[in-house]
Amino acid sequence: MIQSKKIIKVAFILILLGSAFRYFLFDTPLRIFFWNEENMKPFLNLIGIQWEDYANNTLVDKTIVIIGKIISSFLLICGLVIAFKDKVYQSIIYILTFIFLLFAILTWKDNFYHLPFLLEQSVFCFTGIIYLKNQENKTLVLFTKIIIALTFIGHGLYALNIYNIPGEFVQLTMNATGYEEEKSKLFLKLFGFFDLIFSFLLFSSKQKWVNIGLIYCVLWGFLTAFSRILGHYHEELGIHSLDEYWHECIIRIPNGLVPLFLYVKAKKS
C-alpha cells in the first residue's frame, strides 16, 4: 500500500517544481508590490526619487526579473533536494512556506482581496508544513482537514457565484465539457455546493463520513487540476497550446494528493 508520507512528499515536490517553472516563465507576485505607487511612494519620497522616474527605470524592472529567477531557482533546487533526501532542514521548509504565503497575499491583493481567492491558496501555502510535521497525531490531522476544507470552500464560494465566478472557471468548464455558458455556470454551482457540503463532512465525528468527504476532495481535486490541461488544449496547436498552462496543473495536483494523504493515513490507523 502507498505510504502516506510518500504522498505528501510528492505533493510538496510538485508545488515546488510547478512554482519554480511558473516564476521562471512569468513574473513573481513581487512586481505587484514593487510596481504599486501606493506601496512605494512613501519610501521613494524618503530617498528623494519621483515615482515616475522609478517606474520608468529599466534597472528596476531588470532587478525584479532577476530576483524572480533567483527565487524560481531556489524553489527548483529545494524540490530536487527533497525528492532525493529523506530529511530537510526545518528552517528551509519555513522559508518556503513564508515565500508561498507572501506570494499568496500579494496575489490576493491583486485580486481585490476576494476572500475565496486567499482560501483557495491554503493547500499551496501549507503543504510544506504538513510534510514537515508528518506524524501520527490528532493535531496534524485537524490542521490538514482545515487546510483541505479552506481550499475547497474557497473554490465553492466562487463556483456558487457568492463572489463573481471567475471567467476562467466558466471558460475551462465550457472547453472541458462542451457545455454552453449557462449550463457551465449551473454545473459549477452544483459542484460549488458539493465543495461546501463535503468540506464540512471532513469534521464529522464518524470516520465513515470523513472518508466520503476525503474521497470527494481527492477526485474533484485531481479533476480541477487536470482541467487546466483539458480546458486549454487546442488540437490545431498541439502540445504547444499548453506551454503557459501545464505548470498550473502541476501546482494544483496536490489539491487531490493532500486529501489522499489524509485518507491513506486514516486507513492505516
mmCIF file of C-alpha atoms in Angstrom:
data_model
loop_
_atom_site.group_PDB
_atom_site.id
_atom_site.type_symbol
_atom_site.label_atom_id
_atom_site.label_comp_id
_atom_site.label_asym_id
_atom_site.label_seq_id
_atom_site.Cartn_x
_atom_site.Cartn_y
_atom_site.Cartn_z
ATOM 1 C CA MET A 1 0.000 0.000 0.000
ATOM 2 C CA ILE A 2 1.179 3.536 -0.762
ATOM 3 C CA GLN A 3 2.702 5.226 2.277
ATOM 4 C CA SER A 4 1.059 8.464 3.349
ATOM 5 C CA LYS A 5 4.443 10.149 3.884
ATOM 6 C CA LYS A 6 5.356 9.500 0.239
ATOM 7 C CA ILE A 7 2.088 11.033 -0.933
ATOM 8 C CA ILE A 8 2.617 14.270 0.996
ATOM 9 C CA LYS A 9 6.248 14.357 -0.132
ATOM 10 C CA VAL A 10 5.204 14.127 -3.792
ATOM 11 C CA ALA A 11 2.567 16.821 -3.206
ATOM 12 C CA PHE A 12 5.144 19.226 -1.784
ATOM 13 C CA ILE A 13 7.653 18.475 -4.550
ATOM 14 C CA LEU A 14 5.017 19.193 -7.214
ATOM 15 C CA ILE A 15 4.197 22.545 -5.612
ATOM 16 C CA LEU A 16 7.894 23.446 -5.554
ATOM 17 C CA LEU A 17 8.624 22.356 -9.130
ATOM 18 C CA GLY A 18 5.415 23.810 -10.555
ATOM 19 C CA SER A 19 6.044 27.119 -8.783
ATOM 20 C CA ALA A 20 9.678 27.145 -9.915
ATOM 21 C CA PHE A 21 8.666 26.933 -13.564
ATOM 22 C CA ARG A 22 5.771 29.364 -13.110
ATOM 23 C CA TYR A 23 8.045 32.036 -11.665
ATOM 24 C CA PHE A 24 10.801 31.321 -14.183
ATOM 25 C CA LEU A 25 8.461 31.727 -17.147
ATOM 26 C CA PHE A 26 6.424 34.582 -15.694
ATOM 27 C CA ASP A 27 6.785 37.331 -13.102
ATOM 28 C CA THR A 28 6.653 36.611 -9.401
ATOM 29 C CA PRO A 29 3.972 38.475 -7.408
ATOM 30 C CA LEU A 30 6.770 40.719 -6.101
ATOM 31 C CA ARG A 31 6.054 43.029 -9.026
ATOM 32 C CA ILE A 32 2.577 43.616 -7.565
ATOM 33 C CA PHE A 33 4.283 45.189 -4.543
ATOM 34 C CA PHE A 34 7.248 46.944 -6.140
ATOM 35 C CA TRP A 35 5.242 48.436 -9.004
ATOM 36 C CA ASN A 36 2.482 49.757 -6.794
ATOM 37 C CA GLU A 37 2.643 53.522 -6.343
ATOM 38 C CA GLU A 38 0.750 53.426 -3.041
ATOM 39 C CA ASN A 39 3.262 50.959 -1.585
ATOM 40 C CA MET A 40 6.438 52.527 -2.881
ATOM 41 C CA LYS A 41 5.797 56.278 -2.896
ATOM 42 C CA PRO A 42 6.442 56.898 0.854
ATOM 43 C CA PHE A 43 9.807 55.140 0.621
ATOM 44 C CA LEU A 44 10.696 56.856 -2.669
ATOM 45 C CA ASN A 45 9.825 60.271 -1.214
ATOM 46 C CA LEU A 46 12.083 59.481 1.732
ATOM 47 C CA ILE A 47 15.081 58.922 -0.546
ATOM 48 C CA GLY A 48 14.161 61.731 -2.948
ATOM 49 C CA ILE A 49 13.079 59.742 -6.012
ATOM 50 C CA GLN A 50 9.975 60.559 -8.037
ATOM 51 C CA TRP A 51 7.536 57.698 -8.706
ATOM 52 C CA GLU A 52 7.637 58.353 -12.471
ATOM 53 C CA ASP A 53 11.438 58.037 -12.530
ATOM 54 C CA TYR A 54 11.283 54.829 -10.514
ATOM 55 C CA ALA A 55 8.510 53.263 -12.624
ATOM 56 C CA ASN A 56 10.313 54.046 -15.896
ATOM 57 C CA ASN A 57 13.724 52.852 -14.711
ATOM 58 C CA THR A 58 14.708 49.739 -16.677
ATOM 59 C CA LEU A 59 17.130 48.752 -13.905
ATOM 60 C CA VAL A 60 14.189 48.361 -11.501
ATOM 61 C CA ASP A 61 12.430 46.119 -13.992
ATOM 62 C CA LYS A 62 15.554 44.010 -14.549
ATOM 63 C CA THR A 63 16.116 43.707 -10.789
ATOM 64 C CA ILE A 64 12.576 42.394 -10.235
ATOM 65 C CA VAL A 65 13.084 39.873 -13.046
ATOM 66 C CA ILE A 66 16.448 38.730 -11.639
ATOM 67 C CA ILE A 67 15.006 38.318 -8.126
ATOM 68 C CA GLY A 68 12.216 36.232 -9.647
ATOM 69 C CA LYS A 69 14.738 33.998 -11.427
ATOM 70 C CA ILE A 70 16.703 33.559 -8.183
ATOM 71 C CA ILE A 71 13.551 32.580 -6.285
ATOM 72 C CA SER A 72 12.469 30.148 -9.012
ATOM 73 C CA SER A 73 15.943 28.577 -8.999
ATOM 74 C CA PHE A 74 15.783 28.243 -5.206
ATOM 75 C CA LEU A 75 12.390 26.524 -5.441
ATOM 76 C CA LEU A 76 13.699 24.157 -8.127
ATOM 77 C CA ILE A 77 16.764 23.223 -6.079
ATOM 78 C CA CYS A 78 14.633 22.659 -2.961
ATOM 79 C CA GLY A 79 12.242 20.466 -4.928
ATOM 80 C CA LEU A 80 15.090 18.320 -6.263
ATOM 81 C CA VAL A 81 16.792 18.066 -2.861
ATOM 82 C CA ILE A 82 13.559 16.982 -1.161
ATOM 83 C CA ALA A 83 12.969 14.442 -3.945
ATOM 84 C CA PHE A 84 16.272 12.691 -3.216
ATOM 85 C CA LYS A 85 16.665 13.254 0.531
ATOM 86 C CA ASP A 86 14.528 11.978 3.380
ATOM 87 C CA LYS A 87 15.340 14.832 5.751
ATOM 88 C CA VAL A 88 15.419 18.545 5.057
ATOM 89 C CA TYR A 89 16.253 21.386 7.440
ATOM 90 C CA GLN A 90 13.123 22.726 9.142
ATOM 91 C CA SER A 91 14.283 26.280 8.513
ATOM 92 C CA ILE A 92 14.175 25.679 4.745
ATOM 93 C CA ILE A 93 10.564 24.485 4.939
ATOM 94 C CA TYR A 94 9.596 27.550 6.980
ATOM 95 C CA ILE A 95 11.323 29.844 4.460
ATOM 96 C CA LEU A 96 9.467 28.165 1.594
ATOM 97 C CA THR A 97 6.165 28.483 3.462
ATOM 98 C CA PHE A 98 6.866 32.175 4.056
ATOM 99 C CA ILE A 99 7.561 32.698 0.335
ATOM 100 C CA PHE A 100 4.327 30.963 -0.664
ATOM 101 C CA LEU A 101 2.324 32.897 1.936
ATOM 102 C CA LEU A 102 3.832 36.204 0.823
ATOM 103 C CA PHE A 103 3.098 35.461 -2.823
ATOM 104 C CA ALA A 104 -0.451 34.338 -1.988
ATOM 105 C CA ILE A 105 -1.145 37.560 -0.067
ATOM 106 C CA LEU A 106 0.293 39.729 -2.854
ATOM 107 C CA THR A 107 -1.780 37.911 -5.472
ATOM 108 C CA TRP A 108 -4.813 38.203 -3.181
ATOM 109 C CA LYS A 109 -4.255 41.964 -3.140
ATOM 110 C CA ASP A 110 -4.139 41.915 -6.949
ATOM 111 C CA ASN A 111 -7.459 40.039 -6.932
ATOM 112 C CA PHE A 112 -9.245 42.796 -4.991
ATOM 113 C CA TYR A 113 -8.924 40.995 -1.644
ATOM 114 C CA HIS A 114 -11.565 38.425 -2.590
ATOM 115 C CA LEU A 115 -11.726 36.010 0.342
ATOM 116 C CA PRO A 116 -12.244 32.851 -1.784
ATOM 117 C CA PHE A 117 -9.023 33.520 -3.669
ATOM 118 C CA LEU A 118 -6.999 33.526 -0.457
ATOM 119 C CA LEU A 119 -8.782 30.441 0.888
ATOM 120 C CA GLU A 120 -8.005 28.567 -2.329
ATOM 121 C CA GLN A 121 -4.280 29.045 -1.681
ATOM 122 C CA SER A 122 -4.334 27.035 1.576
ATOM 123 C CA VAL A 123 -3.001 23.742 0.183
ATOM 124 C CA PHE A 124 -0.470 25.653 -1.926
ATOM 125 C CA CYS A 125 0.845 27.538 1.110
ATOM 126 C CA PHE A 126 0.800 24.894 3.842
ATOM 127 C CA THR A 127 1.604 21.534 2.241
ATOM 128 C CA GLY A 128 5.215 22.071 3.311
ATOM 129 C CA ILE A 129 4.172 22.294 6.966
ATOM 130 C CA ILE A 130 2.116 19.102 6.651
ATOM 131 C CA TYR A 131 5.142 17.382 5.077
ATOM 132 C CA LEU A 132 7.407 18.656 7.851
ATOM 133 C CA LYS A 133 5.071 17.643 10.694
ATOM 134 C CA ASN A 134 4.050 14.292 9.213
ATOM 135 C CA GLN A 135 3.383 12.416 12.434
ATOM 136 C CA GLU A 136 0.615 10.238 13.791
ATOM 137 C CA ASN A 137 -1.184 12.812 15.920
ATOM 138 C CA LYS A 138 -4.579 14.470 16.076
ATOM 139 C CA THR A 139 -3.169 17.982 15.707
ATOM 140 C CA LEU A 140 -1.707 17.244 12.273
ATOM 141 C CA VAL A 141 -4.921 15.545 11.149
ATOM 142 C CA LEU A 142 -7.050 18.512 12.262
ATOM 143 C CA PHE A 143 -4.648 21.012 10.672
ATOM 144 C CA THR A 144 -4.702 19.089 7.383
ATOM 145 C CA LYS A 145 -8.506 18.897 7.409
ATOM 146 C CA ILE A 146 -8.699 22.667 7.905
ATOM 147 C CA ILE A 147 -6.279 23.302 5.028
ATOM 148 C CA ILE A 148 -8.221 20.995 2.698
ATOM 149 C CA ALA A 149 -11.579 22.464 3.734
ATOM 150 C CA LEU A 150 -10.444 26.069 3.258
ATOM 151 C CA THR A 151 -9.161 25.274 -0.232
ATOM 152 C CA PHE A 152 -12.413 23.650 -1.350
ATOM 153 C CA ILE A 153 -14.621 26.208 0.418
ATOM 154 C CA GLY A 154 -12.762 28.946 -1.459
ATOM 155 C CA HIS A 155 -13.457 27.179 -4.743
ATOM 156 C CA GLY A 156 -17.070 26.607 -3.726
ATOM 157 C CA LEU A 157 -17.719 30.259 -2.862
ATOM 158 C CA TYR A 158 -16.528 31.258 -6.327
ATOM 159 C CA ALA A 159 -18.406 28.459 -8.103
ATOM 160 C CA LEU A 160 -21.663 29.332 -6.297
ATOM 161 C CA ASN A 161 -21.263 32.914 -7.528
ATOM 162 C CA ILE A 162 -21.321 34.214 -3.948
ATOM 163 C CA TYR A 163 -18.313 36.068 -5.271
ATOM 164 C CA ASN A 164 -18.365 36.602 -9.027
ATOM 165 C CA ILE A 165 -17.465 33.375 -10.827
ATOM 166 C CA PRO A 166 -14.054 33.924 -12.445
ATOM 167 C CA GLY A 167 -14.277 33.913 -16.223
ATOM 168 C CA GLU A 168 -11.528 31.293 -16.283
ATOM 169 C CA PHE A 169 -13.746 28.873 -14.315
ATOM 170 C CA VAL A 170 -16.536 29.225 -16.860
ATOM 171 C CA GLN A 171 -14.254 29.027 -19.894
ATOM 172 C CA LEU A 172 -12.424 25.954 -18.589
ATOM 173 C CA THR A 173 -15.752 24.229 -17.915
ATOM 174 C CA MET A 174 -17.031 25.105 -21.381
ATOM 175 C CA ASN A 175 -13.844 23.848 -23.033
ATOM 176 C CA ALA A 176 -13.632 20.662 -20.961
ATOM 177 C CA THR A 177 -17.314 19.647 -21.068
ATOM 178 C CA GLY A 178 -18.569 21.202 -24.285
ATOM 179 C CA TYR A 179 -21.392 22.884 -22.357
ATOM 180 C CA GLU A 180 -22.669 26.329 -23.270
ATOM 181 C CA GLU A 181 -22.068 29.220 -20.869
ATOM 182 C CA GLU A 182 -25.294 28.993 -18.851
ATOM 183 C CA LYS A 183 -25.065 25.230 -18.486
ATOM 184 C CA SER A 184 -21.413 25.567 -17.440
ATOM 185 C CA LYS A 185 -22.377 28.052 -14.726
ATOM 186 C CA LEU A 186 -25.072 25.658 -13.473
ATOM 187 C CA PHE A 187 -22.502 22.841 -13.456
ATOM 188 C CA LEU A 188 -20.126 25.000 -11.410
ATOM 189 C CA LYS A 189 -22.851 25.951 -8.933
ATOM 190 C CA LEU A 190 -23.691 22.283 -8.395
ATOM 191 C CA PHE A 191 -20.094 21.420 -7.603
ATOM 192 C CA GLY A 192 -19.695 24.600 -5.579
ATOM 193 C CA PHE A 193 -22.486 23.293 -3.357
ATOM 194 C CA PHE A 194 -20.725 19.915 -3.180
ATOM 195 C CA ASP A 195 -17.477 21.671 -2.234
ATOM 196 C CA LEU A 196 -19.101 23.165 0.850
ATOM 197 C CA ILE A 197 -21.007 20.036 1.887
ATOM 198 C CA PHE A 198 -18.076 17.643 1.551
ATOM 199 C CA SER A 199 -15.702 20.112 3.219
ATOM 200 C CA PHE A 200 -17.925 20.135 6.302
ATOM 201 C CA LEU A 201 -18.037 16.323 6.259
ATOM 202 C CA LEU A 202 -14.301 16.310 6.976
ATOM 203 C CA PHE A 203 -15.101 17.372 10.540
ATOM 204 C CA SER A 204 -17.707 14.683 11.197
ATOM 205 C CA SER A 205 -17.285 12.599 14.334
ATOM 206 C CA LYS A 206 -17.831 9.473 12.229
ATOM 207 C CA GLN A 207 -14.811 8.386 10.171
ATOM 208 C CA LYS A 208 -17.120 6.935 7.502
ATOM 209 C CA TRP A 209 -18.389 10.425 6.635
ATOM 210 C CA VAL A 210 -14.898 11.883 6.864
ATOM 211 C CA ASN A 211 -13.715 9.305 4.325
ATOM 212 C CA ILE A 212 -16.566 10.187 1.966
ATOM 213 C CA GLY A 213 -15.555 13.846 2.189
ATOM 214 C CA LEU A 214 -11.918 12.963 1.540
ATOM 215 C CA ILE A 215 -12.766 10.785 -1.472
ATOM 216 C CA TYR A 216 -14.739 13.669 -2.985
ATOM 217 C CA CYS A 217 -11.830 16.062 -2.402
ATOM 218 C CA VAL A 218 -9.371 13.598 -3.952
ATOM 219 C CA LEU A 219 -11.454 13.124 -7.104
ATOM 220 C CA TRP A 220 -12.504 16.761 -7.519
ATOM 221 C CA GLY A 221 -9.010 17.972 -6.658
ATOM 222 C CA PHE A 222 -7.455 15.868 -9.413
ATOM 223 C CA LEU A 223 -10.212 16.756 -11.873
ATOM 224 C CA THR A 224 -9.863 20.510 -11.359
ATOM 225 C CA ALA A 225 -6.077 20.194 -11.677
ATOM 226 C CA PHE A 226 -6.193 18.302 -14.967
ATOM 227 C CA SER A 227 -8.921 20.597 -16.282
ATOM 228 C CA ARG A 228 -6.098 23.115 -16.758
ATOM 229 C CA ILE A 229 -4.720 20.755 -19.405
ATOM 230 C CA LEU A 230 -8.012 19.597 -20.891
ATOM 231 C CA GLY A 231 -9.568 23.055 -20.937
ATOM 232 C CA HIS A 232 -6.632 24.789 -22.611
ATOM 233 C CA TYR A 233 -5.655 22.137 -25.144
ATOM 234 C CA HIS A 234 -6.258 23.104 -28.778
ATOM 235 C CA GLU A 235 -5.795 20.404 -31.390
ATOM 236 C CA GLU A 236 -4.536 22.791 -34.057
ATOM 237 C CA LEU A 237 -1.678 23.967 -31.803
ATOM 238 C CA GLY A 238 -0.989 20.562 -30.285
ATOM 239 C CA ILE A 239 1.156 20.328 -27.172
ATOM 240 C CA HIS A 240 2.318 23.941 -27.627
ATOM 241 C CA SER A 241 -1.156 25.162 -26.648
ATOM 242 C CA LEU A 242 -0.264 24.066 -23.094
ATOM 243 C CA ASP A 243 3.049 25.941 -22.833
ATOM 244 C CA GLU A 244 1.558 28.515 -20.450
ATOM 245 C CA TYR A 245 -0.704 26.146 -18.513
ATOM 246 C CA TRP A 246 0.917 22.791 -17.709
ATOM 247 C CA HIS A 247 2.592 24.163 -14.581
ATOM 248 C CA GLU A 248 -0.836 25.348 -13.368
ATOM 249 C CA CYS A 249 -1.921 21.707 -13.462
ATOM 250 C CA ILE A 250 1.174 20.545 -11.563
ATOM 251 C CA ILE A 251 0.673 23.121 -8.807
ATOM 252 C CA ARG A 252 -2.959 22.018 -8.343
ATOM 253 C CA ILE A 253 -2.424 18.234 -8.311
ATOM 254 C CA PRO A 254 -1.712 18.494 -4.533
ATOM 255 C CA ASN A 255 -5.360 19.575 -4.128
ATOM 256 C CA GLY A 256 -6.069 15.890 -4.725
ATOM 257 C CA LEU A 257 -2.911 14.473 -3.158
ATOM 258 C CA VAL A 258 -3.269 16.145 0.253
ATOM 259 C CA PRO A 259 -6.742 14.659 0.908
ATOM 260 C CA LEU A 260 -5.399 11.335 -0.435
ATOM 261 C CA PHE A 261 -2.586 11.588 2.118
ATOM 262 C CA LEU A 262 -5.132 12.013 4.915
ATOM 263 C CA TYR A 263 -7.326 9.199 3.572
ATOM 264 C CA VAL A 264 -4.400 6.741 3.462
ATOM 265 C CA LYS A 265 -3.268 7.837 6.932
ATOM 266 C CA ALA A 266 -6.791 7.243 8.289
ATOM 267 C CA LYS A 267 -6.960 3.792 6.703
ATOM 268 C CA LYS A 268 -3.656 2.816 8.297
ATOM 269 C CA SER A 269 -4.776 3.891 11.757
#
